[in-house]
Coordinates of C-alpha atoms and ligand atoms in Angstrom, one line a residue:
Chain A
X1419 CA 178.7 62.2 216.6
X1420 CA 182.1 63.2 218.1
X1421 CA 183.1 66.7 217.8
X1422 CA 185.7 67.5 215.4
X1423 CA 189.1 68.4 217.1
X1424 CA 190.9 69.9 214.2
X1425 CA 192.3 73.8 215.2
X1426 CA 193.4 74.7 211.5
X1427 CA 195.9 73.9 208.6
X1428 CA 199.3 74.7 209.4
X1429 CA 202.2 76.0 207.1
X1430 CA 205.3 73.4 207.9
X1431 CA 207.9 76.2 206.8
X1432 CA 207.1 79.5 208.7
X1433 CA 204.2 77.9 211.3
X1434 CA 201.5 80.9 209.9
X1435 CA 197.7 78.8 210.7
X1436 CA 194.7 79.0 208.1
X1437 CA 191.4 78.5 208.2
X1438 CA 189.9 74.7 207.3
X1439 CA 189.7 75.3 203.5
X1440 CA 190.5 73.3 200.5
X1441 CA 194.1 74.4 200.1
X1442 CA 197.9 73.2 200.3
X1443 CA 200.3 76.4 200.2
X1444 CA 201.0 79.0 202.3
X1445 CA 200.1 82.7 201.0
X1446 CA 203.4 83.8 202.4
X1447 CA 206.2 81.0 201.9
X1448 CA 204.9 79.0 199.8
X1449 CA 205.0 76.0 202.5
X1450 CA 202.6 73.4 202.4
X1451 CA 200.2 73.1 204.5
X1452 CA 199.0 70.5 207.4
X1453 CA 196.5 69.5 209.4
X1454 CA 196.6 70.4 212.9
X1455 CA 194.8 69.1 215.7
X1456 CA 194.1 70.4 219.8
X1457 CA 194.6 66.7 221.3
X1458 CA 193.9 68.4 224.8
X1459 CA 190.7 68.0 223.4
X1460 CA 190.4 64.1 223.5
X1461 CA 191.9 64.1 227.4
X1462 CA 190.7 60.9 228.6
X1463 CA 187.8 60.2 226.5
X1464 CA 189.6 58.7 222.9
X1465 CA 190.8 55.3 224.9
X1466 CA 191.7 52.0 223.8
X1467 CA 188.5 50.3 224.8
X1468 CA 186.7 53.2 222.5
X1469 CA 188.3 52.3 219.3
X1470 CA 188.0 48.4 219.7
X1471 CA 184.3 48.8 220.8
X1472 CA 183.7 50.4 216.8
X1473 CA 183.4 48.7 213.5
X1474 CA 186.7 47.4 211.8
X1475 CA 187.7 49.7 209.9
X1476 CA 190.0 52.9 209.6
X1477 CA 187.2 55.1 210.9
X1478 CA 187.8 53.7 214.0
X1479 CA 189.9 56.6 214.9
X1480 CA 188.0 59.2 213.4
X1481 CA 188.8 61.9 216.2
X1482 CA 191.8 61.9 214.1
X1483 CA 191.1 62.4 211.2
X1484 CA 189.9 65.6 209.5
X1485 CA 186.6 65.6 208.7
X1486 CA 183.8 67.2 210.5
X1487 CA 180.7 65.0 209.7
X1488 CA 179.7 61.2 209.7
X1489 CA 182.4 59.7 206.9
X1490 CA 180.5 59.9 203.5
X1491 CA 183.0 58.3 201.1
X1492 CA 184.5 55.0 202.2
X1493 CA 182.8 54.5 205.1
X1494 CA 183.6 50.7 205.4
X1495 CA 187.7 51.0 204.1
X1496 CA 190.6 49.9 206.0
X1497 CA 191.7 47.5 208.5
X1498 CA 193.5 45.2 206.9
X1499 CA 195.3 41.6 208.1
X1500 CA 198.8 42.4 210.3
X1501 CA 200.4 39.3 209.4
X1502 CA 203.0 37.4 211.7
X1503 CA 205.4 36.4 208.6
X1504 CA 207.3 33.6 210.3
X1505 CA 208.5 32.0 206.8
X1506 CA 209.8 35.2 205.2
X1507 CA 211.2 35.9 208.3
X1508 CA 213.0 32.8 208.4
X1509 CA 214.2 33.7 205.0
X1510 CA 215.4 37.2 205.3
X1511 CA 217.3 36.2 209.0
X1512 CA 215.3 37.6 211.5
X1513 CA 213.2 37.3 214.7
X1514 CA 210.4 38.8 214.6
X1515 CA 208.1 40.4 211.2
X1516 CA 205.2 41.3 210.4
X1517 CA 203.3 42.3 207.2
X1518 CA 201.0 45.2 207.0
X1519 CA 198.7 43.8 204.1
X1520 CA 196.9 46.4 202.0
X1521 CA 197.4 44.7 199.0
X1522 CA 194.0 43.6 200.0
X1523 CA 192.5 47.3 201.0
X1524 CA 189.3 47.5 199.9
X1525 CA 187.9 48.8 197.4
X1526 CA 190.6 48.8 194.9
X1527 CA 194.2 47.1 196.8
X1528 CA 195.6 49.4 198.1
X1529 CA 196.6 51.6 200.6
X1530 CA 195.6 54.9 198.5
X1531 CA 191.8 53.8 199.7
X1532 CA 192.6 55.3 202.8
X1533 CA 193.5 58.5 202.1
X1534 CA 190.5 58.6 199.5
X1535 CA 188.4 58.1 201.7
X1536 CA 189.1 61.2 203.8
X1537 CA 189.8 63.3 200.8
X1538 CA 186.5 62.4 199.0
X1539 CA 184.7 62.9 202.6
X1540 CA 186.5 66.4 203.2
X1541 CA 185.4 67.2 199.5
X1542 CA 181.8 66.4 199.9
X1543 CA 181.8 68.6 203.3
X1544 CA 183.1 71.0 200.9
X1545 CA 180.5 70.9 199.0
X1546 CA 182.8 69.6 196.1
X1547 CA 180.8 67.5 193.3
X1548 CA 183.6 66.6 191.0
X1549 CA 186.3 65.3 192.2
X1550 CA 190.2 65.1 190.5
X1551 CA 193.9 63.6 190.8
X1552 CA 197.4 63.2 189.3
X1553 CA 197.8 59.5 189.7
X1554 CA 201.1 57.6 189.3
X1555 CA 198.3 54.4 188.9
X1556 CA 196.9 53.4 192.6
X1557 CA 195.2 56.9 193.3
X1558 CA 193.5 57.0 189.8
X1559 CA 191.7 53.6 190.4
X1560 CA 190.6 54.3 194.1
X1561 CA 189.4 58.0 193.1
X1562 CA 187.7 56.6 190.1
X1563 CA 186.3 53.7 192.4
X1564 CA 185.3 55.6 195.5
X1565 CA 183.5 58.9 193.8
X1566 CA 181.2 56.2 191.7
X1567 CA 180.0 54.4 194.8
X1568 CA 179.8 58.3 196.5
X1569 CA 178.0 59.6 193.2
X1570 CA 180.5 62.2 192.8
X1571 CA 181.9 63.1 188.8
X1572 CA 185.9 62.5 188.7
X1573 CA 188.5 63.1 186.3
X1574 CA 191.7 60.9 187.1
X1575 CA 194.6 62.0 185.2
X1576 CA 198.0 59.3 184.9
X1577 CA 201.3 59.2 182.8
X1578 CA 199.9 57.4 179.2
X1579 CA 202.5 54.8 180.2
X1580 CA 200.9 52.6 183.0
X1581 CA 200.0 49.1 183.4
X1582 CA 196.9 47.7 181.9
X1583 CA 195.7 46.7 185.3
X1584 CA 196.0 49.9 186.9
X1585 CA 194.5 51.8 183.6
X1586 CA 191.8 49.4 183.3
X1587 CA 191.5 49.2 187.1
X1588 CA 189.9 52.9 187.1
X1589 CA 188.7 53.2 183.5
X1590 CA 186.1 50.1 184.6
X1591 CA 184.4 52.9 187.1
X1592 CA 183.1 55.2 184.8
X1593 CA 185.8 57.8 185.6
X1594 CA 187.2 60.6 182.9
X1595 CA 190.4 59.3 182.8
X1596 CA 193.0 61.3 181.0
X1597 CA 196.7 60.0 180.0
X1598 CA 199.1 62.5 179.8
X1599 CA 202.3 62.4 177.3
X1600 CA 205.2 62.4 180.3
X1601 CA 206.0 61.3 183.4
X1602 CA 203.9 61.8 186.4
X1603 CA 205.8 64.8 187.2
X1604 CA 204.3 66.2 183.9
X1605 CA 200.7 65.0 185.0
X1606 CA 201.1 67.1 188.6
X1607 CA 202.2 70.3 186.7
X1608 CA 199.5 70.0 184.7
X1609 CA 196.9 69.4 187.4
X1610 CA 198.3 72.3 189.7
X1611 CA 197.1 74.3 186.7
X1612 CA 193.8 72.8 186.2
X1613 CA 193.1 72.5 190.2
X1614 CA 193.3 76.3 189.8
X1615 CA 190.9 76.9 186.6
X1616 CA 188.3 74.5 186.7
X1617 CA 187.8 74.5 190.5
X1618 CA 187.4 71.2 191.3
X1619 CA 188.8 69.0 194.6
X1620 CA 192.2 67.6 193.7
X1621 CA 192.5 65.4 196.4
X1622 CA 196.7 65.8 195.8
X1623 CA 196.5 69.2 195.0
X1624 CA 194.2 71.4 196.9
X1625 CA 192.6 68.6 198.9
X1626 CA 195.9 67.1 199.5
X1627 CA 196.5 68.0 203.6
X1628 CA 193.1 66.3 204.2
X1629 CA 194.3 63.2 201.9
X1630 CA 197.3 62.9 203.3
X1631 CA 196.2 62.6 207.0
X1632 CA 194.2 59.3 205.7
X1633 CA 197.6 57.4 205.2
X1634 CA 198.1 57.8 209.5
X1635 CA 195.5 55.3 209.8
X1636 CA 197.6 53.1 208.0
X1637 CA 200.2 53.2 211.3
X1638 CA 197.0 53.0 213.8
X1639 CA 196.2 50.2 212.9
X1640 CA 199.9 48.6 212.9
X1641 CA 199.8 49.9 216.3
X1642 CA 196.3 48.5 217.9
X1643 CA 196.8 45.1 215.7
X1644 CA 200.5 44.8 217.6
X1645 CA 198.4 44.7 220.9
X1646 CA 199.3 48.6 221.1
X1647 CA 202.7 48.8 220.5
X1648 CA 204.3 50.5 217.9
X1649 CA 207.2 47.9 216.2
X1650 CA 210.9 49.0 216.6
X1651 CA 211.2 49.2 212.9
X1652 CA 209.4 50.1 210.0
X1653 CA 210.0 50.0 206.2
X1654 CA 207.8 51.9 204.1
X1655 CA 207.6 52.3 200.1
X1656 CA 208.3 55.9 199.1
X1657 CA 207.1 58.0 195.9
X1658 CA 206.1 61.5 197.2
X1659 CA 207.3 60.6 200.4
X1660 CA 203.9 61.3 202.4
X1661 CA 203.1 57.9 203.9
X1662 CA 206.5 57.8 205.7
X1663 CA 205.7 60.8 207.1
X1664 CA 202.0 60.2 208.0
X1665 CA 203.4 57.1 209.4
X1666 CA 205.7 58.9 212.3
X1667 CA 203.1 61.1 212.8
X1668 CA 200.7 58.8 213.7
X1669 CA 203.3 57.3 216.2
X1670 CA 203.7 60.2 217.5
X1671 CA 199.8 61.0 218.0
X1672 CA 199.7 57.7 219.5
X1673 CA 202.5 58.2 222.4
X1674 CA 200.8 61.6 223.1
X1675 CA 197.5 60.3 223.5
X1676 CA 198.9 57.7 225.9
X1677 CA 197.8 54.8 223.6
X1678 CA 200.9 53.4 223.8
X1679 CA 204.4 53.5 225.0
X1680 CA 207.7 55.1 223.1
X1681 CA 208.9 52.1 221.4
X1682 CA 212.0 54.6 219.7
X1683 CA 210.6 53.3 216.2
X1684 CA 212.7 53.4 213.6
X1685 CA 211.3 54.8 210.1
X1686 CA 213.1 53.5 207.1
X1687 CA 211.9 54.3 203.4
X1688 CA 212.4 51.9 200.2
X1689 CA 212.9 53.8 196.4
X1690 CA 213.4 51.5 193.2
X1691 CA 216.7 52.6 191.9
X1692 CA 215.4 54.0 188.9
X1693 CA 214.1 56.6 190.8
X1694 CA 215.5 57.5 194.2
X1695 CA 215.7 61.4 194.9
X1696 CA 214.6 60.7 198.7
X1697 CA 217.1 57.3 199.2
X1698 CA 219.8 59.4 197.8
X1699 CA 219.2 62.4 199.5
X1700 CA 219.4 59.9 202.8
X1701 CA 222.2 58.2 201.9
X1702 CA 223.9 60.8 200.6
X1703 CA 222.6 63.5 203.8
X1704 CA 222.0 66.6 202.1
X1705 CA 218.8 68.2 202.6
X1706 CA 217.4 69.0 199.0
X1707 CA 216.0 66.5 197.0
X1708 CA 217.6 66.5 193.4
X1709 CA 214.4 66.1 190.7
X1710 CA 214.9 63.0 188.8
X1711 CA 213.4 61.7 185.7
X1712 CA 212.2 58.1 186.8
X1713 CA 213.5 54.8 185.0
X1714 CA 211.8 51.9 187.0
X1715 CA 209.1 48.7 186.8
X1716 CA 207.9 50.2 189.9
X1717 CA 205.7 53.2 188.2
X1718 CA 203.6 53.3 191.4
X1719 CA 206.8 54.8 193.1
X1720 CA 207.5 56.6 190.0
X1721 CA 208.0 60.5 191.1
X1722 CA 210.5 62.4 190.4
X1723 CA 210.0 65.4 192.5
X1724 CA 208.7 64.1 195.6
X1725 CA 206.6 66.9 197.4
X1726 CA 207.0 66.0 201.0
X1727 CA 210.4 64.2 200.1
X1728 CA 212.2 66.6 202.2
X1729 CA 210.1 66.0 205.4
X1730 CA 210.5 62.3 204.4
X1731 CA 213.9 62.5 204.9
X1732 CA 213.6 64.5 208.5
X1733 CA 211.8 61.8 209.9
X1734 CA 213.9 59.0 208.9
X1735 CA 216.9 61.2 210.1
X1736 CA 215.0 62.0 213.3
X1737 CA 213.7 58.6 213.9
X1738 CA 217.1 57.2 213.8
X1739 CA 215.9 54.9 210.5
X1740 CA 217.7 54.8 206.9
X1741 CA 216.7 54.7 203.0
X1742 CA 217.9 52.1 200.6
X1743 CA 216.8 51.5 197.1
X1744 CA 216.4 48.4 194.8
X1745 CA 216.6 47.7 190.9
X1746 CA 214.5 45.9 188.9
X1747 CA 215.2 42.9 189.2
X1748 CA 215.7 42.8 193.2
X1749 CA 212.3 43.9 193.3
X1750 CA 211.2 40.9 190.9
X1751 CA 212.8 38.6 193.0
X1752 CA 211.5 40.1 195.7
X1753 CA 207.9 39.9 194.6
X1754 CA 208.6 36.2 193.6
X1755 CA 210.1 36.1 197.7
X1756 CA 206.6 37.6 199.5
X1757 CA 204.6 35.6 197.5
X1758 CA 206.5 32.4 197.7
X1759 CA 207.0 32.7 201.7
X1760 CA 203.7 34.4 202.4
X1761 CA 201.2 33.8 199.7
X1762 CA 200.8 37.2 199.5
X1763 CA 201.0 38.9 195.9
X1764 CA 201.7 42.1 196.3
X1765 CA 202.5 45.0 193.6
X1766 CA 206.3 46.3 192.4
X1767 CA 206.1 48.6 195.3
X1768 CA 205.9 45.5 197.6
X1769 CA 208.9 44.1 195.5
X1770 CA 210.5 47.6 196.6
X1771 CA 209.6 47.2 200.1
X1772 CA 210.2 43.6 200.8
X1773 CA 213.8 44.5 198.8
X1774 CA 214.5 47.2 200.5
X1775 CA 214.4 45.1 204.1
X1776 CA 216.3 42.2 202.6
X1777 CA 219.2 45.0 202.3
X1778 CA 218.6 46.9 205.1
X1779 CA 218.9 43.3 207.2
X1780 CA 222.1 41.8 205.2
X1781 CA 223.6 45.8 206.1
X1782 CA 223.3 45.6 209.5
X1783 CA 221.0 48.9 209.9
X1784 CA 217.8 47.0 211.0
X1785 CA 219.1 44.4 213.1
X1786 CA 217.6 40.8 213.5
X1787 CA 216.0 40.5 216.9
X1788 CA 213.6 43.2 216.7
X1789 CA 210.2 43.7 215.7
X1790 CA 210.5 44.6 212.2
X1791 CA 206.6 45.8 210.1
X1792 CA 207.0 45.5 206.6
X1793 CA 204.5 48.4 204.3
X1794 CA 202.3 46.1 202.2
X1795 CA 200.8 49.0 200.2
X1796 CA 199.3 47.4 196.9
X1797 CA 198.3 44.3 195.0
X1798 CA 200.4 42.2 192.5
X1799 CA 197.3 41.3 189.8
X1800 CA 197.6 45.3 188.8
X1801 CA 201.7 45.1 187.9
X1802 CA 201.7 41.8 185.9
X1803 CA 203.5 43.1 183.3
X1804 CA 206.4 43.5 185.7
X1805 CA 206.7 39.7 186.8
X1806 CA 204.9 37.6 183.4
X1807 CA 208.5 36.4 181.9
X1808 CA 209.6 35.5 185.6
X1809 CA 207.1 33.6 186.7
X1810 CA 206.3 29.5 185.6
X1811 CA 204.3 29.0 182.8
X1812 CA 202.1 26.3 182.9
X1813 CA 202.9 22.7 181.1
X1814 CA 200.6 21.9 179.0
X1815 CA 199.5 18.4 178.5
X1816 CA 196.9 16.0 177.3
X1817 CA 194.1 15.2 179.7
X1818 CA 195.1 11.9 180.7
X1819 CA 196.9 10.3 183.2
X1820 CA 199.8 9.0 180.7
X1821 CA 200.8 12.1 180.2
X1822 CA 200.3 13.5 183.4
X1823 CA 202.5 10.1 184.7
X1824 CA 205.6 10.8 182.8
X1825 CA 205.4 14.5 184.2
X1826 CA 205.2 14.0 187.6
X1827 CA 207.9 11.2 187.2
X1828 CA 210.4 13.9 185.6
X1829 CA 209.7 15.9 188.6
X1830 CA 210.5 13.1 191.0
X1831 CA 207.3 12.9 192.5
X1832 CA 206.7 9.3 194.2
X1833 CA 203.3 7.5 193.5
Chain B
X1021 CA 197.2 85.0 186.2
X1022 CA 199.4 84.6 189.3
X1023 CA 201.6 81.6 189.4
X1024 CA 203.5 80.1 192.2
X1025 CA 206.6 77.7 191.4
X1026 CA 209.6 76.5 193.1
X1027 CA 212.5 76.7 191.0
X1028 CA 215.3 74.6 191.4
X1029 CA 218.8 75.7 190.4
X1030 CA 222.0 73.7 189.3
X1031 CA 225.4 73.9 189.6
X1032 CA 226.4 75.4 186.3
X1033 CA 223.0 78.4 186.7
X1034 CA 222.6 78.9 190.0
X1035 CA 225.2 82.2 190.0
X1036 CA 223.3 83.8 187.0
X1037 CA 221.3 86.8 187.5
X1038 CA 217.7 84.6 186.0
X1039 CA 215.3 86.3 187.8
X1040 CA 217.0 90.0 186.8
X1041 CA 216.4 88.5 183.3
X1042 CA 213.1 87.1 183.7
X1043 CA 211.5 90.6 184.4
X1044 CA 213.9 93.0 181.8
X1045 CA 212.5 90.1 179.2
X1046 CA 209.0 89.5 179.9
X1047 CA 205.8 91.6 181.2
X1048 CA 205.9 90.1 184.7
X1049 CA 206.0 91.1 188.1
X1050 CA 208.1 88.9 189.9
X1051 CA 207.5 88.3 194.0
X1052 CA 210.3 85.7 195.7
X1053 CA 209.0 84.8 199.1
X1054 CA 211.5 82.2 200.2
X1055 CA 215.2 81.4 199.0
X1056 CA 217.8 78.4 199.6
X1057 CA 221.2 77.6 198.7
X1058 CA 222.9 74.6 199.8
X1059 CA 225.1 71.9 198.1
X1060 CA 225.7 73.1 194.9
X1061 CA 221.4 73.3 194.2
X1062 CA 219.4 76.7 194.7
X1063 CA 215.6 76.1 195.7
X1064 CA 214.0 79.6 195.4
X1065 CA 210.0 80.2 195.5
X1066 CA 208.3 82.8 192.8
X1067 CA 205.0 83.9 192.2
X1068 CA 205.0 85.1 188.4
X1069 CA 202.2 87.4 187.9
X1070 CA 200.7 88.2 184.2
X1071 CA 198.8 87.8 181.8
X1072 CA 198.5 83.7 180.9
X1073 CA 200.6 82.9 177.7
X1074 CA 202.9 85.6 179.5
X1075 CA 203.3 83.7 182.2
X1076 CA 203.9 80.4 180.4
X1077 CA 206.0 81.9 177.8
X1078 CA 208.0 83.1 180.6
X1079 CA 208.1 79.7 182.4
X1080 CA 209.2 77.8 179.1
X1081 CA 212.2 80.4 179.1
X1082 CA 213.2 79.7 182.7
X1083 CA 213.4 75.5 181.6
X1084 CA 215.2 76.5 178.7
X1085 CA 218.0 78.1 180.9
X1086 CA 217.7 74.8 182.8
X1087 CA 216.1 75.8 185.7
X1088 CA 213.8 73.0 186.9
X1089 CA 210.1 74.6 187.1
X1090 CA 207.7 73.2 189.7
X1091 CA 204.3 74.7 189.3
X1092 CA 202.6 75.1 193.1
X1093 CA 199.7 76.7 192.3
X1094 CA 198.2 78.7 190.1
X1095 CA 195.1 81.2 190.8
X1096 CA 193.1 82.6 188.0
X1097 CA 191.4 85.0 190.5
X1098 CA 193.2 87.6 193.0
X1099 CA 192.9 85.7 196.7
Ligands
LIG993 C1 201.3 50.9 196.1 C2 201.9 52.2 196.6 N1 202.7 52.2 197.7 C3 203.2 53.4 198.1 C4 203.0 54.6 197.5 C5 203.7 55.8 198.1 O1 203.0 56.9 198.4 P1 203.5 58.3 198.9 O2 203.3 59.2 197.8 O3 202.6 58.6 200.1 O4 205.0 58.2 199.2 C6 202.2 54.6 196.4 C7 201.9 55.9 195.7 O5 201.4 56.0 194.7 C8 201.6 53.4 195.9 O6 200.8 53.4 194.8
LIG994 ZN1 204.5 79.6 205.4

């Protein structure tokens, strides 16, 4: 067992340092609150040939993450395909792109795994035995998912709007799950006022700095799959805004750990249009988010009032990267683009992100002969609703050649 | 009940005296730890501290000057 290396959680506003303890704000500004690390710690002995002597998956680099024990939730989660996307690339104009592919993160597609994982661990370490969210749809299904196969009780709690595959995807685990009557930025209100009462681990709310460092491992492996190198550009799907942070961060752990070079990457986030507070607040360069009530197919990405929207937009500023957004249909077309280049099937966030980059590209702001990773973050079967009047439906037909004959001969096809 | 929020203030409220008004009209003790105004929108962080439908009553007041309420935390015990 390797010693834990976490020092304490840190307020981002005025820098005050707290004890390892299942909360988010600051007593005295209300900041929220990080985990922070002594690397000094690791001098030497947290090397290359370490991680790719371990099992494949996102424990692999669990001197980083912050949890003190063997990992008791999601032990086997993570690592997912990098893929080398030569025929989208082709498509979209550019050299050299790659597809980060958690639409196939197990347990439940997607990326949200990962940080359940660490939050369900932390929980347990806590000594935690029911476990909570405020879901926009992804988080619900992996909470549900992930406490069942821990043995831990969970209430998920989503906007009474979402799609069939994402209710049904964490209703089918035995979880409470709760719809609430508003957006999801009426489902975290509420849950900031249960988290308090009933005392359980909201692994956004109280539990959120230890859920949120999960998401880095989603940039490690980018890095150690690239043959350690970090990509000069990144696009990443945005609702609260915490993966495109957890995304430099890991970068940045990266370089100072000497596992890889400065590669001056460029962090770039993707908002439908329907709801874009952080894009806006990007393209428009002001430093507080506006709240907006979200109109868009992509409910995944649906929050109004991102919480770490504001440190989203610092590292996209910092890293030299932009925001864009995409409407509805841009992000079906999109979709339809991923899957008919890639054979990958990924959610309306996808749709966002693979949008997003087609944009980004035709502007000019990511240019075409550099190392571009696209954020796969979740699977396509859970959004159908979003893509069932675009998509082909099948001809129907007798079963016999005849009739299968005079079809293939309208399409042209030679016998 | 104490209750931490981040209030968020618009063009057309953000010179009104709301906080003044919040404690001459309701049995709270109001705390501001941080404070922000910048491009027309006022970002200001409250603890409201009271008894429960106090507080609530208090925050359905504040949305219906149209001050957008965002709850941090709340604790039901002192800590
Ligand atoms: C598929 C998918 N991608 C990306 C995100 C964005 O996450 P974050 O809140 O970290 O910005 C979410 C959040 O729910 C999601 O479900
Ligand atoms: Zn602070």
């Amino acid at each position: 067992m390797t010693e834990s290396i976490v020092r304490a959680l840190k307020c981002r506003e005025c820098g005050e340092e707290y004890p390892v303890q299942p909360t988010h704000v600051c007593e005295f500004c209300f900041g929220p609150l990080e985990v922070v690390y002594d690397y000094e710690k690791l001098e030497g002995n947290f090397t290359r040939k370490l991680i790719e002597s371990r099992p494949q998956n996102m424990w692999r680099y669990r001197e980083l993450l912050p949890i003190d024990g063997e990992p008791t939730v999601g032990a086997e989660n993570g690592f997912t395909p990098l893929v080398r996307a030569e025929r989208l690339a082709a498509a979209l104009g550019v050299k050299e792109l790659y597809i980060k592919n958690d639409s196939v993160c197990s347990p439940t597609l997607s990326f949200k795994d990962r940080v359940v994982s660490v939050a369900l661990s932390k929980a347990v370490e806590f000594g935690f035995t029911t476990v909570a969210c405020a879901s926009t749809g992804n988080l619900a299904g992996s909470v549900a998912a992930n406490a069942a196969a821990a043995g831990l009780e969970s209430y998920v709690f989503i906007p009474h709007d979402l799609e069939q595959g994402k209710v049904l995807g964490a209703g089918i685990f035995g979880t409470k799950i709760i719809g609430i009557n508003g957006t999801y930025d009426d489902v975290n209100r509420l849950c900031s006022e249960v988290a308090g009462k009933y005392g359980w681990a909201f692994v956004n709310v109280n539990i959120r700095p230890f859920y949120a460092e999960g998401s880095k491992t989603y940039g490690y492996e980018i890095m150690e799959q690239l043959g350690w190198k970090a990509p000069k550009h990144v696009v990443v799907p945005m609702a609260s805004g915490s993966l495109c942070t957890k995304i430099d961060k890991s970068i940045n752990e990266f370089i100072k750990l000497g596992l890889i070079e400065d590669n001056s990457t460029a962090i770039y986030g993707a908002q439908a249009t329907g709801c874009s507070p952080i894009s806006k607040a990007v393209k428009e360069n002001t430093d507080l988010i506006h709240p907006v009530r979200p109109d868009t197919i992509a409910k995944s990405l649906a929050i109004g009032n991102p919480a770490d929207g504001y440190y989203a937009h610092r590292v996209m500023r910092d890293t030299g990267g932009w925001a864009e957004d995409v409407n509805d249909e841009e992000i079906v077309a999109a979709m339809k683009l991923l899957a008919e280049t890639e054979g990958i099937f990924t959610e309306t966030a996808g749709g966002v992100t693979v949008g997003v980059a087609k944009k980004l590209i035709e502007q000019g702001r990511i240019p075409r002969d550099e190392s571009i990773v696209l954020c796969i973050t979740g699977n396509g079967l859970k959004t159908q609703e979003a893509i069932v009047d675009a998509i082909e439906k099948p001809r129907i037909i007798q079963s016999n050649l005849k009739d299968f004959d005079a079809l293939a001969a309208a399409d042209g096809v030679q016998v | 009940m104490k209750m931490k929020v981040y209030l968020t203030y618009n063009v057309e409220n953000i010179r009104l005296p709301i906080i003044w008004q919040l404690g001459q009209s309701f049995a709270i003790i109001t705390n501001i730890r941080t404070a922000d105004v910048k491009e027309n929108m006022g970002l200001v962080a409250l603890e409201l501290d009271g008894a429960v439908d106090v507080v609530e009553e208090a925050i359905r007041w504040l949305e219906s000057q149209q001050v957008h309420v965002e709850p941090i935390e709340q604790n039901m015990v002192e800590g």
